[in-house]
Steps between C-alpha positions, in 0.01 A plus 500: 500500500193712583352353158466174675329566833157469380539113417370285726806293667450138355554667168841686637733195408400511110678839471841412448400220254392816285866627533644128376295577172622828486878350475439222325362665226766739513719160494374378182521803315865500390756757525300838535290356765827336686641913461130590639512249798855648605327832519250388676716355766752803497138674623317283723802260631697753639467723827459916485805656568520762748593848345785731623843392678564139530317357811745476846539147666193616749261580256599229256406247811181654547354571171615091445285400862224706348479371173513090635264581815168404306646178426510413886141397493585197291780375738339161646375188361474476120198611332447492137147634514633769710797631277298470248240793619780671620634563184159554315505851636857500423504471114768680355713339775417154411530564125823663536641167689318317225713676222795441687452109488391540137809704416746220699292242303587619176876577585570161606291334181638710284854340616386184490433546087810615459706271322839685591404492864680192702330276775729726719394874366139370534567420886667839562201668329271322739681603734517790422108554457384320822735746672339817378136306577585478877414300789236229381682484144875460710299212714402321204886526351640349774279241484531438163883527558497179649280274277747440218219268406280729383729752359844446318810433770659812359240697550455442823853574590397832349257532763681403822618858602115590539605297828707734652547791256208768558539897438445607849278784610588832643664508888331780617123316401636194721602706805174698457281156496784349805369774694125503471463098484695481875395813584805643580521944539868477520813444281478185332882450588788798621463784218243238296167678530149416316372795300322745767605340758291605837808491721786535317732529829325198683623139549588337169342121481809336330860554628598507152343449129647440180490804287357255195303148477754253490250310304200571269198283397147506335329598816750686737857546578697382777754761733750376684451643905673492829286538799593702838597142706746442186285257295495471131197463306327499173212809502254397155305769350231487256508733208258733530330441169472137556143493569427690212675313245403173624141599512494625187659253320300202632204729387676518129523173546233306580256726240723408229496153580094476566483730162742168350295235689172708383614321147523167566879470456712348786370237737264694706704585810750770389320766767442211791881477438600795488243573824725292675838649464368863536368328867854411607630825346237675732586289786865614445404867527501504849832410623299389847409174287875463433631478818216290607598241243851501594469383813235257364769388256777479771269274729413250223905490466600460886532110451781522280709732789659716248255723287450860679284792368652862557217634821325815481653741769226479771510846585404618180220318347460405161240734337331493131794690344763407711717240692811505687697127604805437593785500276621162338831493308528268191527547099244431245475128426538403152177454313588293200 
């Protein structure tokens, strides 16, 4: 990235719109350049692995806070011209996410064209594909899950379980981040400690923790908790690379779309559109926003004298990354 510190910063954001070139010449050039765009990605897309003995639990967590910490400075209020310098010094980053998205692209055209594929193997493949993307990409699934208008009814069948079906992401990482957002130096819960923890003999904050998420979405995953007066609650946690992945792929993003807009196809507001979802993604980020809009939501309900919102747990504030409430039984509601 040292290649680009000598241009002047209005001329940052037209970096990555080099990269979209890049791949969609390498797009257009048939099979050896498809083979040439998978190496590329097998290069630039994936992250360095450490060499020696497999990595324990502690230094997993840590190497995984260090590598999502630059990210931080992007947590806040959407802003496209600001991603988009941040990821002019950050080519091969940006162009690796790029290939990604190109790769998916192809994968899910690709089954689209083919004849033997059903309306029901295309929806898995989507599926599929938006998966592997991540956050934003699972976002737009489940949106697109529920518009049978725009896509075909069985393929958005195909799509519901990118409701409530998300890989989730390693426990120790979520104790680690429990710890440091409430700034807790104890045991997270009786023999449940974060990763280095400062006091591993002192209080613990929960009176008991699941051992798993009992649930897993795009952003975070939920634990089930009891606290020390015997309460049940819900204790949300970000996934560390959150920040990162949604930043980068509203970068990917919006370039490609300006780079599409740049040609006069569409009608003109692809990247005021997309500028607006990426703002209520960002809003969502902080999980402070979240319970601030529940109790919003559960006051504009009060007149019907039935509707409650699960509360956060007043003595542990909601921060960015995470949010405890109190525990609400019920099932999944059907969402044909």
């Amino acid at each position: 990235s040292t290649a680009f510190h000598h241009l002047r910063e209005p001329e940052l954001p037209r970096m990555p719109l080099l990269l979209l070139h890049a791949v969609l010449a390498l797009q257009g050039g048939g099979t050896s350049s498809r083979g040439a765009m998978r190496a590329t990605a097998a290069c630039i897309a994936a992250p360095p692995e450490a060499a020696g003995a497999a990595p324990t639990a502690a230094s997993a967590a840590r190497l995984s806070a260090g590598r999502y910490s630059a990210y931080e400075q992007l947590r806040g209020p959407y802003d496209r011209a600001a991603l988009q310098r941040f990821f002019a010094l950050r080519p091969l980053e940006f162009g690796g996410r790029l290939v990604e998205f190109t790769r998916a692209a192809i994968a899910i055209r690709d089954s689209w064209r083919r004849e033997s594929d059903d309306t029901q193997a295309r929806g898995v493949r989507l599926r599929e594909q938006l998966a592997v993307l991540g956050p934003v990409a699972v976002k737009l699934g489940q949106t697109l899950s529920q518009r049978p208008d725009i896509l075909d009814e069985e393929i958005c069948e195909e799509l519901k379980p990118l409701q409530t079906t998300n890989k989730p992401f390693d426990d120790a990482e979520a104790m680690r981040l429990l710890s440091e957002e409430l700034e807790w130096r104890g045991p997270i819960a009786p023999g449940v400690c974060a990763p280095e923890c400062a006091e591993p003999d002192g209080a613990p904050l929960f009176a008991s923790i699941s051992a798993s998420p009992i649930a897993s979405a795009s952003l975070g995953q939920v634990y089930k908790a009891t606290l020390h007066d015997g309460s049940e609650v819900a204790v949300k946690v970000q996934r560390p690379s959150a920040m990162r992945q949604v930043a980068t792929d509203f970068a990917v993003l919006t370039t490609v779309l300006y780079g599409i807009q740049s040609t006069g196809w569409g009608n003109g507001d692809l990247v005021e559109i997309t500028d607006i979802v990426a703002a209520g993604v960002f809003e969502e980020m902080d999980y402070r926003n979240e319970a601030v809009n529940a109790q919003r939501f559960e006051r504009s309900l009060d007149f019907l004298g039935y509707v409650s919102v699960p509360a956060a747990v007043p003595s542990l504030p909601p921060t960015p990354r995470v949010l405890v409430t109190e525990w609400v039984a019920g099932r999944l509601a059907e969402t044909r």
